[in-house]
Short mmCIF file of C-alpha atoms in Angstrom, two decimals:
data_model
loop_
_atom_site.label_atom_id
_atom_site.label_comp_id
_atom_site.label_asym_id
_atom_site.label_seq_id
_atom_site.Cartn_x
_atom_site.Cartn_y
_atom_site.Cartn_z
CA UNK S 1 -79.44 -11.69 112.13
CA UNK S 2 -79.08 -9.51 109.04
CA UNK S 3 -75.68 -9.42 107.42
CA UNK S 4 -73.78 -6.48 106.03
CA UNK S 5 -75.94 -4.64 103.52
CA UNK S 6 -74.55 -2.76 100.56
CA UNK S 7 -76.18 -0.77 97.81
CA UNK S 8 -76.29 -0.51 94.95
CA UNK S 9 -75.14 -3.96 93.87
CA UNK S 10 -74.16 -2.74 90.43
CA UNK S 11 -73.36 0.70 89.09
CA UNK S 12 -72.38 1.80 85.60
CA UNK S 13 -71.23 5.36 85.09
CA UNK S 14 -69.22 7.38 82.61
CA UNK S 15 -65.78 8.61 83.55
CA UNK S 16 -65.59 11.91 85.38
CA UNK S 17 -69.00 11.31 86.96
CA UNK S 18 -69.38 11.03 90.73
CA UNK S 19 -70.55 7.83 92.40
CA UNK S 20 -71.42 6.80 95.95
CA UNK S 21 -71.70 3.46 97.69
CA UNK S 22 -73.59 2.80 100.89
CA UNK S 23 -72.98 0.24 103.62
CA UNK S 24 -74.97 -0.78 106.67
CA UNK S 25 -72.90 -3.01 108.99
CA UNK S 26 -74.13 -5.73 111.29
CA UNK S 27 -75.86 -4.25 114.31
CA UNK S 28 -73.46 -3.72 117.20
CA UNK S 29 -70.31 -3.95 115.08
CA UNK S 30 -68.06 -1.04 115.94
CA UNK S 31 -65.48 -1.55 113.22
CA UNK S 32 -66.27 -0.97 109.56
CA UNK S 33 -63.99 -1.56 106.60
CA UNK S 34 -64.09 -0.59 102.94
CA UNK S 35 -62.11 -2.78 100.58
CA UNK S 36 -61.36 -2.57 96.87
CA UNK S 37 -61.22 -5.79 94.88
CA UNK S 38 -59.85 -5.70 91.36
CA UNK S 39 -60.46 -8.57 88.97
CA UNK S 40 -58.23 -11.51 89.81
CA UNK S 41 -57.01 -9.98 93.05
CA UNK S 42 -57.80 -10.25 96.71
CA UNK S 43 -59.51 -7.43 98.59
CA UNK S 44 -57.32 -4.47 99.56
CA UNK S 45 -58.21 -2.21 102.44
CA UNK S 46 -59.15 1.37 101.62
CA UNK S 47 -60.27 2.64 105.02
CA UNK S 48 -61.13 1.35 108.49
CA UNK S 49 -63.49 3.02 110.95
CA UNK S 50 -63.69 2.53 114.69
CA UNK S 51 -67.17 3.88 115.45
CA UNK S 52 -67.25 7.21 113.60
CA UNK S 53 -63.48 7.73 113.50
CA UNK S 54 -61.41 6.84 110.44
CA UNK S 55 -58.43 5.20 112.16
CA UNK S 56 -56.67 3.96 109.03
CA UNK S 57 -57.15 5.70 105.70
CA UNK S 58 -53.57 5.38 104.49
CA UNK S 59 -54.61 3.46 101.37
CA UNK S 60 -57.47 5.75 100.39
CA UNK S 61 -56.67 7.91 97.32
CA UNK S 62 -57.74 11.15 98.92
CA UNK S 63 -57.66 13.22 95.76
CA UNK S 64 -60.82 11.56 94.48
CA UNK S 65 -62.07 9.21 97.20
CA UNK S 66 -63.84 10.19 100.38
CA UNK S 67 -65.74 8.33 103.05
CA UNK S 68 -67.84 9.06 106.08
CA UNK S 69 -69.49 7.15 108.87
CA UNK S 70 -71.88 9.48 110.56
CA UNK S 71 -73.12 8.38 113.99
CA UNK S 72 -70.85 5.37 113.81
CA UNK S 73 -73.29 3.14 111.95
CA UNK S 74 -73.88 3.48 108.20
CA UNK S 75 -71.06 4.48 105.93
CA UNK S 76 -70.77 6.03 102.49
CA UNK S 77 -67.81 5.80 100.13
CA UNK S 78 -67.65 8.36 97.34
CA UNK S 79 -65.55 8.75 94.21
CA UNK S 80 -65.44 12.09 92.45
CA UNK S 81 -64.58 12.14 89.64
CA UNK S 82 -64.48 8.47 88.66
CA UNK S 83 -61.77 7.20 86.34
CA UNK S 84 -61.66 4.14 84.09
CA UNK S 85 -59.27 2.43 86.50
CA UNK S 86 -61.79 2.64 89.32
CA UNK S 87 -63.81 -0.20 87.77
CA UNK S 88 -63.78 -2.86 90.48
CA UNK S 89 -65.84 -4.38 93.28
CA UNK S 90 -66.12 -2.28 96.42
CA UNK S 91 -66.62 -4.40 99.51
CA UNK S 92 -67.78 -3.37 102.93
CA UNK S 93 -67.07 -5.47 106.01
CA UNK S 94 -67.70 -5.12 109.71
CA UNK S 95 -66.49 -6.70 112.93
CA UNK S 96 -67.37 -6.33 116.60
CA UNK S 97 -63.95 -4.86 117.29
CA UNK S 98 -60.81 -4.66 115.16
CA UNK S 99 -57.89 -7.04 115.22
CA UNK S 100 -58.65 -10.65 115.96
CA UNK S 101 -62.34 -10.66 115.37
CA UNK S 102 -63.89 -12.18 112.27
CA UNK S 103 -64.80 -9.71 109.59
CA UNK S 104 -68.20 -10.17 107.96
CA UNK S 105 -68.43 -9.08 104.36
CA UNK S 106 -71.26 -7.61 102.36
CA UNK S 107 -72.06 -8.63 98.77
CA UNK S 108 -70.13 -5.71 97.29
CA UNK S 109 -70.88 -3.08 94.68
CA UNK S 110 -69.57 -3.79 91.21
CA UNK S 111 -68.61 -0.48 89.59
CA UNK S 112 -68.08 -0.16 85.86
CA UNK S 113 -66.67 3.12 84.58
CA UNK S 114 -67.08 3.66 80.82
CA UNK P 1 -44.73 -5.10 105.11
CA UNK P 2 -46.95 -8.14 105.27
CA UNK P 3 -47.78 -10.07 102.13
CA UNK P 4 -49.61 -13.27 101.27
CA UNK P 5 -48.85 -15.62 98.38
CA UNK P 6 -51.27 -18.18 97.04
CA UNK P 7 -49.48 -20.52 94.70
CA UNK P 8 -52.27 -21.62 92.43
CA UNK P 9 -54.47 -19.31 90.42
CA UNK P 10 -56.90 -21.97 89.21
CA UNK P 11 -57.24 -25.58 90.35
CA UNK P 12 -59.47 -28.09 88.57
CA UNK P 13 -60.37 -31.34 90.31
CA UNK P 14 -62.83 -34.16 89.91
CA UNK P 15 -65.26 -34.96 92.69
CA UNK P 16 -63.77 -37.06 95.49
CA UNK P 17 -60.24 -35.88 94.73
CA UNK P 18 -58.17 -34.49 97.58
CA UNK P 19 -57.46 -30.79 97.78
CA UNK P 20 -54.54 -28.77 99.04
CA UNK P 21 -54.28 -25.05 98.40
CA UNK P 22 -51.02 -23.38 99.27
CA UNK P 23 -50.66 -20.16 101.24
CA UNK P 24 -47.45 -18.53 102.41
CA UNK P 25 -47.14 -15.25 104.24
CA UNK P 26 -44.36 -12.80 104.79
CA UNK P 27 -44.19 -11.23 108.25
CA UNK P 28 -41.59 -11.42 111.00
CA UNK P 29 -43.97 -11.29 113.96
CA UNK P 30 -46.89 -13.32 115.25
CA UNK P 31 -49.91 -13.50 112.99
CA UNK P 32 -53.52 -14.51 112.87
CA UNK P 33 -54.40 -16.54 109.79
CA UNK P 34 -57.66 -16.92 107.91
CA UNK P 35 -59.17 -18.68 104.94
CA UNK P 36 -62.19 -17.06 103.33
CA UNK P 37 -64.36 -18.59 100.61
CA UNK P 38 -66.51 -16.92 97.99
CA UNK P 39 -69.08 -19.18 96.32
CA UNK P 40 -70.39 -18.08 92.91
CA UNK P 41 -72.70 -15.11 93.32
CA UNK P 42 -72.21 -14.94 97.07
CA UNK P 43 -70.20 -12.79 99.43
CA UNK P 44 -66.94 -13.65 101.16
CA UNK P 45 -67.39 -15.81 104.23
CA UNK P 46 -65.00 -17.21 106.80
CA UNK P 47 -63.97 -20.83 106.29
CA UNK P 48 -61.59 -21.17 109.22
CA UNK P 49 -59.09 -19.20 111.31
CA UNK P 50 -55.99 -19.74 113.41
CA UNK P 51 -55.07 -17.56 116.36
CA UNK P 52 -53.08 -19.85 118.65
CA UNK P 53 -52.93 -23.38 120.03
CA UNK P 54 -53.27 -26.51 117.91
CA UNK P 55 -51.75 -25.69 114.52
CA UNK P 56 -54.25 -27.98 112.81
CA UNK P 57 -57.47 -26.02 112.50
CA UNK P 58 -60.79 -27.47 111.41
CA UNK P 59 -63.35 -25.34 109.67
CA UNK P 60 -66.74 -25.68 108.10
CA UNK P 61 -67.69 -28.19 105.40
CA UNK P 62 -64.84 -30.59 106.16
CA UNK P 63 -62.02 -28.14 105.47
CA UNK P 64 -58.89 -27.95 107.60
CA UNK P 65 -55.67 -25.97 107.53
CA UNK P 66 -52.29 -26.49 109.10
CA UNK P 67 -50.12 -23.67 110.37
CA UNK P 68 -46.42 -24.47 109.92
CA UNK P 69 -44.54 -21.62 111.54
CA UNK P 70 -41.12 -22.62 110.21
CA UNK P 71 -42.44 -22.50 106.66
CA UNK P 72 -44.64 -19.43 107.11
CA UNK P 73 -47.42 -21.52 105.60
CA UNK P 74 -51.11 -22.07 106.21
CA UNK P 75 -52.25 -24.56 103.59
CA UNK P 76 -55.90 -25.46 103.18
CA UNK P 77 -56.90 -29.11 102.77
CA UNK P 78 -59.95 -31.25 102.19
CA UNK P 79 -59.71 -35.04 101.75
CA UNK P 80 -62.58 -35.34 99.26
CA UNK P 81 -64.02 -32.39 97.38
CA UNK P 82 -67.58 -32.04 96.15
CA UNK P 83 -69.01 -30.13 93.21
CA UNK P 84 -70.45 -27.65 95.73
CA UNK P 85 -66.90 -26.69 96.78
CA UNK P 86 -66.49 -24.84 93.50
CA UNK P 87 -65.57 -21.35 94.66
CA UNK P 88 -62.73 -18.90 95.07
CA UNK P 89 -60.58 -19.29 98.17
CA UNK P 90 -58.64 -16.46 99.79
CA UNK P 91 -55.92 -16.73 102.39
CA UNK P 92 -55.50 -13.70 104.69
CA UNK P 93 -53.26 -12.61 107.56
CA UNK P 94 -53.09 -9.89 110.14
CA UNK P 95 -50.53 -9.03 112.78
CA UNK P 96 -51.56 -10.36 116.19
CA UNK P 97 -52.08 -8.02 119.07
CA UNK P 98 -52.35 -4.96 116.91
CA UNK P 99 -55.28 -3.39 115.20
CA UNK P 100 -53.80 -4.91 112.09
CA UNK P 101 -55.80 -5.01 108.94
CA UNK P 102 -56.35 -8.13 106.89
CA UNK P 103 -53.90 -8.68 104.06
CA UNK P 104 -55.34 -11.00 101.42
CA UNK P 105 -53.72 -13.22 98.86
CA UNK P 106 -54.85 -13.06 95.24
CA UNK P 107 -57.12 -16.03 95.64
CA UNK P 108 -57.34 -19.51 94.12
CA UNK P 109 -60.27 -20.46 91.97
CA UNK P 110 -61.34 -24.06 92.52
CA UNK P 111 -63.45 -25.81 89.89
CA UNK P 112 -64.78 -29.26 90.79
CA UNK P 113 -66.02 -31.40 87.94
CA UNK P 114 -69.01 -33.63 88.74
#
């Protein structure tokens, strides 16, 4: 069974440029999560989807971050414009349902903003 | 608000030494508890989890963790570490019975000397 797929694995951009990350969850997983992981920290949730609905986006900085999960499968996270402080690893995870089910993580996208 | 504290930032051990990584959480209600591991160059993966029942939980690769409710702790243990256990270990919690999101600790980096 394929795991959670993310692309790109690495991205280097200049500040004020836009950037997008893509995630394909495990087949059949209804819940999809985007996390932000800064250096030396644990992952912090940005947004959680149940199918195509964003049910928790309270931690998403909506002035520059946006996300979508069309058709309830793949998801894209976008930053526009990127700032120096956005340099981090962006993780995608999925689970069959939310709550008590194990979350499976992708390899992450390491973003560097110059 | 929930929070998770991991006491050690970096632990260095020799092979065959015993391991105990501390994890304390802050939450007044019932929780589910998790330990995730991230080996160098790999993605986060579940090591073990506690939902209910026996507070001593056994996971993969000889790891175990004990839930002590009175101490709000969920420490990870292994009687004899191997060089291949070198990794970063994250404790996480979510509120049981809700659609609660995972709250992660900052992680503990374990280095095992051969």
